[in-house]
Amino acid sequence: MQYDHILIRYGELALKGNNIKQFINQLQRNIRHKLKKFPNIQIKRTQGRLFILLHGEDPQPIIQICRNIFGISSLSLAIKAENNVEEIKKAALFALNHAENIKTFKVSVRRVDKKFSYGSQEMNQILGKHLLQNTEDITVDVHHPDVEVKVEIRNTGTFITSSVIQGLGGLPVGTSGKSLLLLSGGIDSPVSGFLAIKRGVAIDAIHFHSPPYTSERAKQKVIDLAKELTKYTKRIKIHMVPFTKLQQEIFKKIPDGYAMTVMRRMMLRISEQVCKDNELLSMTTGESLGQVASQTMESMNAINEVTNFPVLRPLISMDKHEIIKISREINTYDISIRPYEDCCTIFVPRSPKTRPKRERVIGYEQAFDYHELLQETIKGIETVTITDEEEVSPKFDNLL
Ligand code: ATP
Ligand code: MG
């Protein structure tokens, strides 16, 4: 006997009323995509449940992949038995024996097939007794069992599960539109991208770099970070913005205390144009309130006004240690702490204003004819697409 199914639960999706079909279709497509290297499996949908039929495949690698798919709240290995008491008893015992480190259990039978000749309560007793008789040192605890052997008697057969494996939750990627992630090489923005993806958002990324002050290594770092994020989505197109000339002009023309504010405004202007050119509906940043000079309320007010696009800030209320915890869990931390030069740290003013005045920023910008430079910068953007495939190295889309 062996586990032949994986049962997939999708918690929050159940709340989506009329949209449920679209959400589940997307989840099913996403699962199929992530599992395409297992040609034998089938993904089936019945009565509000998703099942993976294993057809002899080893379930462990499949479970590991499914644990990174947003929209799945939990998973369980399942055995399908015929609707016959003896077969169900055997399968229930198998499931209990495969649960590790347990002292107590409980059986929960759900009879969906009303033609089945025993009621749920009767089956609970029959199975409970069978399990007690055929195991040692395990007792029943109906309130706080170590494991719950769940038995669902359906028209098509009986499904038996024991352990529940937690999934990531969230919404299936592709159900919440697409956003442009401002991806630096730091710790915060990859985590922010991860959390946007969690809510079903597909992402493109934009990275501002300043060659020759920033090196190829810095660019590679961003590519490696995006690669980690593709584990949770399908592909990420990175727009690499050559920012040197514009940055140099800003630091020549704008008083020191306001250079950073103006630089951020330029970043948002360029990002907005990239959104428009690529049909993206919002931007996402790794900002967290009060963390640094550019992330005070006054700074955000002075910076944000250049765009009408929504700016998602999934980290806004998080402490640094909470952000670091997530970055370790998603394997971006070690990439983020690689030493490298960031365009924002190279041209960092000695004393950026933590409370810039909006009127003064506007005044300084009016005396600075940046429009042509902005267009030139946008023209110089190169893009690279990173996918979740195990390819050797990414290809730049528009390099000769
Ligand atoms: P991070 O760890 O994400 O770099 P941070 O704490 O260093 O964030 P800032 O440097 O103030 O904070 O950047 C705030 C946000 O601006 C970043 O989270 C990111 O979304 C965006 N950003 C900063 N630098 C760049 C860059 N070079 N390219 C693209 N986006 C950037
Ligand atoms: Mg940074």
Short mmCIF file of C-alpha atoms in Angstrom, two decimals, residues 11-196:
data_model
loop_
_atom_site.label_atom_id
_atom_site.label_comp_id
_atom_site.label_asym_id
_atom_site.label_seq_id
_atom_site.Cartn_x
_atom_site.Cartn_y
_atom_site.Cartn_z
CA GLY A 11 -8.41 28.13 2.49
CA GLU A 12 -8.93 31.77 1.72
CA LEU A 13 -10.03 31.12 -1.85
CA ALA A 14 -13.24 29.71 -0.50
CA LEU A 15 -14.26 33.27 0.41
CA LYS A 16 -14.11 34.59 -3.11
CA GLY A 17 -17.74 34.01 -4.13
CA ASN A 18 -18.26 34.31 -7.86
CA ASN A 19 -14.58 34.67 -8.60
CA ILE A 20 -13.78 31.31 -7.12
CA LYS A 21 -13.67 29.54 -10.47
CA GLN A 22 -11.14 31.96 -11.89
CA PHE A 23 -8.99 31.70 -8.76
CA ILE A 24 -8.98 27.93 -8.74
CA ASN A 25 -8.28 27.78 -12.48
CA GLN A 26 -5.25 29.99 -11.93
CA LEU A 27 -4.09 27.90 -8.98
CA GLN A 28 -4.46 24.75 -11.05
CA ARG A 29 -2.46 26.30 -13.90
CA ASN A 30 0.25 27.46 -11.49
CA ILE A 31 0.52 24.01 -9.91
CA ARG A 32 0.66 22.36 -13.33
CA HIS A 33 3.44 24.74 -14.39
CA LYS A 34 5.54 24.15 -11.28
CA LEU A 35 5.14 20.38 -11.55
CA LYS A 36 5.75 20.02 -15.25
CA LYS A 37 8.86 17.91 -14.72
CA PHE A 38 6.60 15.16 -13.37
CA PRO A 39 4.82 14.01 -16.55
CA ASN A 40 2.98 11.11 -14.88
CA ILE A 41 0.97 13.11 -12.40
CA GLN A 42 -2.54 14.44 -12.96
CA ILE A 43 -4.21 17.40 -11.29
CA LYS A 44 -7.91 16.96 -10.75
CA ARG A 45 -10.67 19.05 -9.31
CA THR A 46 -13.69 17.51 -7.62
CA GLN A 47 -16.31 18.96 -5.33
CA GLY A 48 -14.29 21.89 -4.08
CA ARG A 49 -11.03 19.98 -3.74
CA LEU A 50 -7.85 19.77 -5.76
CA PHE A 51 -6.06 16.47 -5.93
CA ILE A 52 -2.74 15.49 -7.41
CA LEU A 53 -2.87 11.90 -8.63
CA LEU A 54 0.66 10.58 -8.18
CA HIS A 55 0.57 7.55 -10.51
CA GLY A 56 3.65 6.10 -8.82
CA GLU A 57 5.68 9.35 -8.49
CA ASP A 58 7.55 9.96 -5.22
CA PRO A 59 5.37 12.46 -3.32
CA GLN A 60 8.18 14.16 -1.35
CA PRO A 61 9.71 16.39 -4.06
CA ILE A 62 6.22 17.27 -5.24
CA ILE A 63 5.20 18.34 -1.74
CA GLN A 64 8.33 20.48 -1.41
CA ILE A 65 7.43 22.34 -4.61
CA CYS A 66 3.78 22.74 -3.61
CA ARG A 67 4.83 24.28 -0.29
CA ASN A 68 6.12 27.27 -2.28
CA ILE A 69 2.96 27.79 -4.33
CA PHE A 70 0.86 30.70 -3.14
CA GLY A 71 -2.85 29.92 -2.82
CA ILE A 72 -2.27 26.52 -1.20
CA SER A 73 -3.10 26.72 2.49
CA SER A 74 -2.23 23.13 3.33
CA LEU A 75 -1.59 19.72 1.83
CA SER A 76 -2.01 16.14 2.90
CA LEU A 77 -0.89 12.85 1.51
CA ALA A 78 -3.95 10.73 0.82
CA ILE A 79 -4.77 7.15 -0.01
CA LYS A 80 -7.79 6.31 -2.04
CA ALA A 81 -9.64 3.17 -0.97
CA GLU A 82 -12.72 1.48 -2.33
CA ASN A 83 -15.95 2.23 -0.50
CA ASN A 84 -15.78 -0.94 1.52
CA VAL A 85 -15.18 -1.22 5.25
CA GLU A 86 -12.28 -3.68 5.09
CA GLU A 87 -10.39 -1.59 2.52
CA ILE A 88 -10.99 1.58 4.51
CA LYS A 89 -9.69 -0.10 7.70
CA LYS A 90 -6.46 -1.13 5.95
CA ALA A 91 -5.89 2.32 4.52
CA ALA A 92 -6.62 4.06 7.83
CA LEU A 93 -4.08 1.84 9.59
CA PHE A 94 -1.51 2.59 6.91
CA ALA A 95 -2.08 6.35 7.34
CA LEU A 96 -1.77 6.13 11.13
CA ASN A 97 1.41 4.06 10.93
CA HIS A 98 2.95 6.64 8.62
CA ALA A 99 2.39 9.55 11.01
CA GLU A 100 5.61 10.11 12.94
CA ASN A 101 6.18 10.63 16.68
CA ILE A 102 2.61 10.32 17.83
CA LYS A 103 1.03 9.09 21.03
CA THR A 104 -2.60 9.97 20.47
CA PHE A 105 -5.03 10.00 17.56
CA LYS A 106 -8.60 10.64 16.61
CA VAL A 107 -10.64 9.37 13.66
CA SER A 108 -12.94 11.80 11.83
CA VAL A 109 -15.22 10.28 9.24
CA ARG A 110 -17.18 12.39 6.80
CA ARG A 111 -19.75 10.57 4.73
CA VAL A 112 -20.46 12.47 1.54
CA ASP A 113 -21.80 9.36 -0.24
CA LYS A 114 -25.12 8.87 1.51
CA LYS A 115 -25.51 5.43 -0.08
CA PHE A 116 -22.64 4.10 2.03
CA SER A 117 -24.19 1.67 4.52
CA TYR A 118 -22.63 2.96 7.75
CA GLY A 119 -23.07 6.41 9.25
CA SER A 120 -20.13 8.66 10.17
CA GLN A 121 -20.41 7.92 13.90
CA GLU A 122 -20.56 4.19 13.33
CA MET A 123 -17.52 4.36 11.07
CA ASN A 124 -15.63 6.46 13.65
CA GLN A 125 -16.12 3.64 16.15
CA ILE A 126 -15.31 0.83 13.74
CA LEU A 127 -12.10 2.48 12.61
CA GLY A 128 -11.06 3.70 16.08
CA LYS A 129 -11.36 0.19 17.42
CA HIS A 130 -9.44 -1.27 14.49
CA LEU A 131 -6.59 1.20 14.91
CA LEU A 132 -6.34 0.62 18.68
CA GLN A 133 -6.25 -3.13 18.21
CA ASN A 134 -3.52 -2.97 15.59
CA THR A 135 -1.10 -0.47 17.12
CA GLU A 136 0.89 -0.28 20.32
CA ASP A 137 1.30 2.59 22.82
CA ILE A 138 -1.16 4.81 20.99
CA THR A 139 -4.40 6.01 22.54
CA VAL A 140 -7.41 8.05 21.49
CA ASP A 141 -7.66 11.72 22.38
CA VAL A 142 -10.67 13.40 20.83
CA HIS A 143 -9.77 16.90 22.01
CA HIS A 144 -6.04 17.35 21.29
CA PRO A 145 -4.85 14.40 19.24
CA ASP A 146 -1.31 14.33 17.83
CA VAL A 147 -2.82 13.16 14.58
CA GLU A 148 -6.29 13.17 13.11
CA VAL A 149 -7.00 10.35 10.67
CA LYS A 150 -9.51 11.92 8.31
CA VAL A 151 -11.72 9.67 6.26
CA GLU A 152 -13.92 11.09 3.52
CA ILE A 153 -16.34 8.67 1.96
CA ARG A 154 -17.21 10.09 -1.45
CA ASN A 155 -19.12 8.67 -4.41
CA THR A 156 -15.90 8.06 -6.29
CA GLY A 157 -14.05 6.38 -3.41
CA THR A 158 -12.81 7.00 0.12
CA PHE A 159 -9.90 9.33 0.79
CA ILE A 160 -7.84 8.85 3.92
CA THR A 161 -5.32 11.40 5.19
CA SER A 162 -3.36 11.85 8.40
CA SER A 163 -0.70 14.57 8.62
CA VAL A 164 -1.40 18.10 7.47
CA ILE A 165 1.49 19.98 5.88
CA GLN A 166 1.29 23.77 6.02
CA GLY A 167 1.39 25.69 2.74
CA LEU A 168 2.24 29.37 2.25
CA GLY A 169 -1.36 30.55 1.98
CA GLY A 170 -1.88 33.78 0.04
CA LEU A 171 -3.47 34.00 -3.39
CA PRO A 172 -2.50 32.31 -6.67
CA VAL A 173 -0.03 34.43 -8.63
CA GLY A 174 -1.74 36.03 -11.59
CA THR A 175 -5.03 36.81 -9.86
CA SER A 176 -4.10 40.31 -8.63
CA GLY A 177 -2.58 42.06 -11.65
CA LYS A 178 1.04 43.00 -12.18
CA SER A 179 3.33 45.40 -10.31
CA LEU A 180 6.78 46.88 -10.87
CA LEU A 181 9.10 45.98 -7.99
CA LEU A 182 11.82 48.52 -7.29
CA LEU A 183 14.55 46.02 -6.63
CA SER A 184 17.81 47.22 -5.09
CA GLY A 185 20.49 44.81 -3.94
CA GLY A 186 19.44 45.35 -0.33
CA ILE A 187 17.61 43.16 2.16
CA ASP A 188 14.21 44.82 2.05
CA SER A 189 13.05 44.98 -1.55
CA PRO A 190 13.26 41.23 -2.30
CA VAL A 191 11.17 40.55 0.81
CA SER A 192 8.71 43.17 -0.32
CA GLY A 193 8.51 41.47 -3.73
CA PHE A 194 7.88 38.14 -2.04
CA LEU A 195 4.99 39.61 -0.03
CA ALA A 196 3.46 41.23 -3.12
#
